[in-house]
Short mmCIF file of C-alpha atoms in Angstrom, two decimals:
data_model
loop_
_atom_site.label_atom_id
_atom_site.label_comp_id
_atom_site.label_asym_id
_atom_site.label_seq_id
_atom_site.Cartn_x
_atom_site.Cartn_y
_atom_site.Cartn_z
CA ALA A 1 -22.47 -0.50 -2.46
CA ALA A 2 -20.41 1.58 -0.09
CA GLY A 3 -16.86 2.24 -1.19
CA VAL A 4 -13.68 3.46 0.43
CA ILE A 5 -13.92 7.11 1.36
CA GLN A 6 -10.93 9.41 1.50
CA SER A 7 -10.81 12.96 2.71
CA PRO A 8 -9.93 15.50 1.74
CA ARG A 9 -9.88 14.86 -2.00
CA HIS A 10 -7.48 17.71 -2.62
CA LEU A 11 -5.04 19.36 -0.27
CA ILE A 12 -2.56 22.16 -0.80
CA LYS A 13 0.18 22.77 1.74
CA GLU A 14 3.36 24.77 2.05
CA LYS A 15 6.79 23.23 2.62
CA ARG A 16 7.45 22.25 6.22
CA GLU A 17 3.75 22.19 7.06
CA THR A 18 1.86 19.12 8.27
CA ALA A 19 -1.02 17.27 6.67
CA THR A 20 -3.47 14.62 7.79
CA LEU A 21 -5.20 12.33 5.32
CA LYS A 22 -8.17 10.25 6.35
CA CYS A 23 -9.47 6.95 5.07
CA TYR A 24 -12.77 5.26 5.84
CA PRO A 25 -12.77 1.60 4.70
CA ILE A 26 -15.66 -0.34 3.30
CA PRO A 27 -17.96 -1.40 6.16
CA ARG A 28 -16.76 -4.63 7.83
CA HIS A 29 -13.31 -4.34 6.28
CA ASP A 30 -10.67 -4.56 8.97
CA THR A 31 -7.49 -3.94 6.99
CA VAL A 32 -6.32 -0.65 5.54
CA TYR A 33 -3.44 0.04 3.16
CA TRP A 34 -1.82 3.32 2.10
CA TYR A 35 -0.15 3.89 -1.25
CA GLN A 36 1.65 6.89 -2.73
CA GLN A 37 1.58 7.61 -6.45
CA GLY A 38 3.97 10.33 -7.59
CA PRO A 39 3.46 12.14 -10.91
CA GLY A 40 3.85 9.66 -13.74
CA GLN A 41 4.74 6.89 -11.30
CA ASP A 42 3.12 3.65 -10.26
CA PRO A 43 1.63 3.42 -6.77
CA GLN A 44 4.08 2.51 -4.02
CA PHE A 45 3.03 0.76 -0.85
CA LEU A 46 3.55 2.80 2.31
CA ILE A 47 2.00 0.98 5.25
CA SER A 48 -0.92 -1.21 6.28
CA PHE A 49 -2.92 -1.92 9.40
CA TYR A 50 -5.00 -4.83 10.60
CA GLU A 51 -7.13 -4.53 13.71
CA LYS A 52 -5.36 -1.30 14.67
CA MET A 53 -1.94 -2.92 14.51
CA GLN A 54 0.64 -2.21 11.82
CA SER A 55 0.80 -5.28 9.60
CA ASP A 56 3.27 -4.36 6.87
CA LYS A 57 5.58 -1.43 6.23
CA GLY A 58 6.87 -0.25 2.90
CA SER A 59 8.68 2.83 1.76
CA ILE A 60 7.14 5.22 4.24
CA PRO A 61 9.38 8.14 5.26
CA ASP A 62 10.11 8.66 8.94
CA ARG A 63 8.31 12.01 8.68
CA PHE A 64 5.07 10.11 8.07
CA SER A 65 3.09 8.16 10.59
CA ALA A 66 -0.23 6.41 10.44
CA GLN A 67 -2.68 4.67 12.67
CA GLN A 68 -5.92 2.77 12.54
CA PHE A 69 -8.69 3.54 14.99
CA SER A 70 -11.25 1.34 16.72
CA ASP A 71 -13.83 2.11 14.02
CA TYR A 72 -11.23 0.91 11.46
CA HIS A 73 -10.74 4.26 9.84
CA SER A 74 -7.14 5.28 9.33
CA GLU A 75 -5.19 8.51 9.26
CA LEU A 76 -1.90 9.24 7.56
CA ASN A 77 -0.01 12.06 9.25
CA MET A 78 2.67 13.81 7.28
CA SER A 79 5.04 16.32 8.84
CA SER A 80 7.78 18.62 7.53
CA LEU A 81 6.30 18.37 4.08
CA GLU A 82 8.66 18.49 1.13
CA LEU A 83 8.03 19.31 -2.51
CA GLY A 84 8.60 15.65 -3.32
CA ASP A 85 5.67 14.64 -1.19
CA SER A 86 3.32 16.01 -3.83
CA ALA A 87 1.46 12.94 -5.00
CA LEU A 88 -1.81 11.09 -5.11
CA TYR A 89 -2.32 9.13 -1.92
CA PHE A 90 -4.56 6.10 -2.14
CA CYS A 91 -6.14 4.17 0.64
CA ALA A 92 -7.38 0.65 0.09
CA SER A 93 -9.27 -1.75 2.33
CA SER A 94 -9.88 -5.47 2.55
CA LEU A 95 -11.20 -8.12 4.87
CA TRP A 96 -8.26 -9.96 6.40
CA ALA A 97 -10.14 -13.21 6.92
CA SER A 98 -11.01 -13.40 3.23
CA SER A 99 -7.39 -12.97 2.28
CA TRP A 100 -6.21 -15.73 4.58
CA ALA A 101 -8.99 -18.15 3.72
CA SER A 102 -8.90 -17.90 -0.03
CA GLY A 103 -5.59 -16.29 -0.81
CA ASP A 104 -7.60 -13.62 -2.58
CA ASN A 105 -5.78 -10.42 -1.81
CA GLU A 106 -8.15 -8.06 -3.56
CA GLN A 107 -7.96 -4.57 -2.18
CA PHE A 108 -10.62 -1.96 -2.80
CA PHE A 109 -9.24 1.47 -3.54
CA GLY A 110 -10.57 4.85 -2.62
CA PRO A 111 -10.53 7.79 -5.05
CA GLY A 112 -7.32 9.17 -3.59
CA THR A 113 -6.22 12.43 -2.01
CA ARG A 114 -4.19 14.68 -4.24
CA LEU A 115 -1.60 16.48 -2.11
CA THR A 116 0.23 19.43 -3.57
CA VAL A 117 3.15 20.90 -1.63
CA LEU A 118 4.17 24.40 -2.69
CA ALA B 1 10.29 -10.81 -2.75
CA GLN B 2 7.85 -10.09 -5.50
CA SER B 3 8.03 -7.88 -8.56
CA VAL B 4 6.14 -7.08 -11.70
CA THR B 5 7.44 -5.99 -15.08
CA GLN B 6 5.18 -4.46 -17.66
CA LEU B 7 7.02 -4.88 -20.90
CA ASP B 8 5.59 -1.85 -22.69
CA SER B 9 5.28 1.63 -21.21
CA HIS B 10 3.05 2.74 -24.11
CA VAL B 11 0.79 0.80 -26.45
CA SER B 12 -1.11 2.39 -29.31
CA VAL B 13 -3.90 0.61 -31.18
CA SER B 14 -6.67 1.59 -33.53
CA GLU B 15 -10.27 1.42 -32.40
CA GLY B 16 -11.72 -2.01 -33.13
CA THR B 17 -8.36 -3.80 -33.15
CA PRO B 18 -7.10 -6.22 -30.48
CA VAL B 19 -5.30 -5.08 -27.36
CA LEU B 20 -2.37 -6.89 -25.75
CA LEU B 21 -0.72 -5.52 -22.62
CA ARG B 22 2.16 -7.67 -21.42
CA CYS B 23 3.07 -8.45 -17.83
CA ASN B 24 5.65 -10.74 -16.25
CA TYR B 25 5.83 -11.35 -12.56
CA SER B 26 8.20 -12.75 -10.00
CA SER B 27 7.05 -14.12 -6.68
CA SER B 28 8.41 -16.56 -4.15
CA TYR B 29 4.94 -17.75 -3.30
CA SER B 30 1.78 -18.60 -5.15
CA PRO B 31 0.78 -15.11 -6.17
CA SER B 32 -2.46 -13.33 -6.59
CA LEU B 33 -2.37 -11.24 -9.75
CA PHE B 34 -4.51 -8.30 -10.72
CA TRP B 35 -4.99 -5.80 -13.48
CA TYR B 36 -6.12 -2.33 -12.50
CA VAL B 37 -7.06 0.54 -14.80
CA GLN B 38 -6.61 4.22 -14.02
CA HIS B 39 -8.26 6.86 -16.14
CA PRO B 40 -6.75 10.37 -16.09
CA ASN B 41 -7.10 12.01 -12.68
CA LYS B 42 -9.15 9.07 -11.43
CA GLY B 43 -8.72 6.29 -8.93
CA LEU B 44 -7.83 2.65 -9.50
CA GLN B 45 -10.48 0.30 -10.81
CA LEU B 46 -10.07 -3.48 -10.70
CA LEU B 47 -10.38 -5.09 -14.14
CA LEU B 48 -9.78 -8.71 -13.13
CA LYS B 49 -7.91 -10.95 -10.73
CA TYR B 50 -6.25 -14.36 -10.66
CA THR B 51 -6.27 -16.29 -7.41
CA SER B 52 -5.21 -19.84 -8.36
CA ALA B 53 -8.54 -20.88 -9.77
CA ALA B 54 -9.05 -20.86 -13.55
CA THR B 55 -5.98 -19.73 -15.46
CA LEU B 56 -8.06 -17.78 -17.97
CA VAL B 57 -9.68 -14.91 -16.13
CA LYS B 58 -12.45 -12.78 -17.52
CA GLY B 59 -12.89 -9.25 -16.29
CA ILE B 60 -15.03 -6.22 -16.90
CA ASN B 61 -15.41 -4.34 -20.17
CA GLY B 62 -14.43 -7.36 -22.28
CA PHE B 63 -10.92 -7.73 -20.89
CA GLU B 64 -9.37 -11.05 -20.01
CA ALA B 65 -6.00 -12.34 -18.92
CA GLU B 66 -4.29 -15.72 -18.92
CA PHE B 67 -2.05 -16.88 -16.11
CA LYS B 68 0.89 -18.90 -17.47
CA LYS B 69 3.03 -20.21 -14.66
CA SER B 70 5.68 -21.67 -16.98
CA GLU B 71 6.20 -18.24 -18.52
CA THR B 72 5.50 -16.26 -15.32
CA SER B 73 3.19 -14.11 -17.40
CA PHE B 74 -0.24 -12.58 -16.95
CA HIS B 75 -0.92 -10.71 -20.18
CA LEU B 76 -4.09 -8.64 -20.57
CA THR B 77 -6.07 -8.85 -23.79
CA LYS B 78 -9.23 -7.49 -25.36
CA PRO B 79 -10.53 -8.49 -28.79
CA SER B 80 -11.63 -5.03 -29.87
CA ALA B 81 -10.49 -1.71 -28.43
CA HIS B 82 -12.87 1.14 -27.70
CA MET B 83 -11.93 4.78 -27.39
CA SER B 84 -13.02 4.62 -23.75
CA ASP B 85 -10.28 2.04 -23.06
CA ALA B 86 -7.60 4.73 -23.32
CA ALA B 87 -6.07 4.81 -19.84
CA GLU B 88 -3.14 3.65 -17.72
CA TYR B 89 -3.12 -0.06 -16.90
CA PHE B 90 -1.28 -1.59 -13.97
CA CYS B 91 -0.37 -5.23 -13.51
CA VAL B 92 -0.20 -5.98 -9.80
CA VAL B 93 1.07 -8.90 -7.73
CA SER B 94 0.41 -9.82 -4.17
CA GLY B 95 2.48 -12.42 -2.43
CA GLY B 96 -0.43 -13.85 -0.51
CA ASN B 97 -0.51 -15.01 3.07
CA ASN B 98 3.17 -15.71 3.54
CA ALA B 99 4.63 -12.71 1.82
CA GLY B 100 2.59 -9.88 3.20
CA ASN B 101 -0.59 -8.53 1.76
CA MET B 102 0.80 -5.41 0.17
CA LEU B 103 0.36 -4.98 -3.55
CA THR B 104 3.34 -4.48 -5.81
CA PHE B 105 2.56 -2.53 -8.95
CA GLY B 106 4.19 -2.74 -12.34
CA GLY B 107 5.37 0.46 -13.96
CA GLY B 108 2.15 0.84 -15.89
CA THR B 109 1.26 0.75 -19.57
CA ARG B 110 -0.43 3.71 -21.16
CA LEU B 111 -2.94 2.52 -23.73
CA MET B 112 -3.77 4.94 -26.50
CA VAL B 113 -6.66 4.22 -28.86
CA LYS B 114 -6.73 5.93 -32.24
CA PRO B 115 -10.03 6.53 -34.04
#
């Protein structure tokens, strides 16, 4: 079965540069979530989108922005990168209707993008 | 608000002995609860989930967890550990429809399995 696809898998940037991470959800999934996992940390929720609209917002820095496109893929744009932005960035997807109908909030995670800021 | 506390940051067991990873949660709503496993430099794999059906939930690889509302706990167990079980385990809560769909992760428990 098709899974969540993230690209690139690894990314190395310099301080103050910009980065764009992409996420392609499971086919028919309409909701996308972004999480950040710092070294030795648990994943922290950043932001989510449903039907191209932001649905929830977590601890996402103002330097970051994200959007969801008409084909449901999402991009996380990160500007003025800092050393502390080095982390594993996960994307997850789900089907909103399933969550509302059953209360089952299962999210399917991609393999992550490892961002290293030098 | 919702939160998750994993009571042990590290657990070490011998191969073939039982595993117990403890998790307590706090949620204002009827929560969905999950256990995810993360092997080194890998992504997150769902082990099992609780969504207000049976309180004893069976997952993959012989793991199971019991939802105890009175204790606000969702401990993960396995009768016999394998070397391949060595990984980081996350207990996760979601508030459900009325509390947003984001997942809140516990701090993680690193399971080490000795031969």
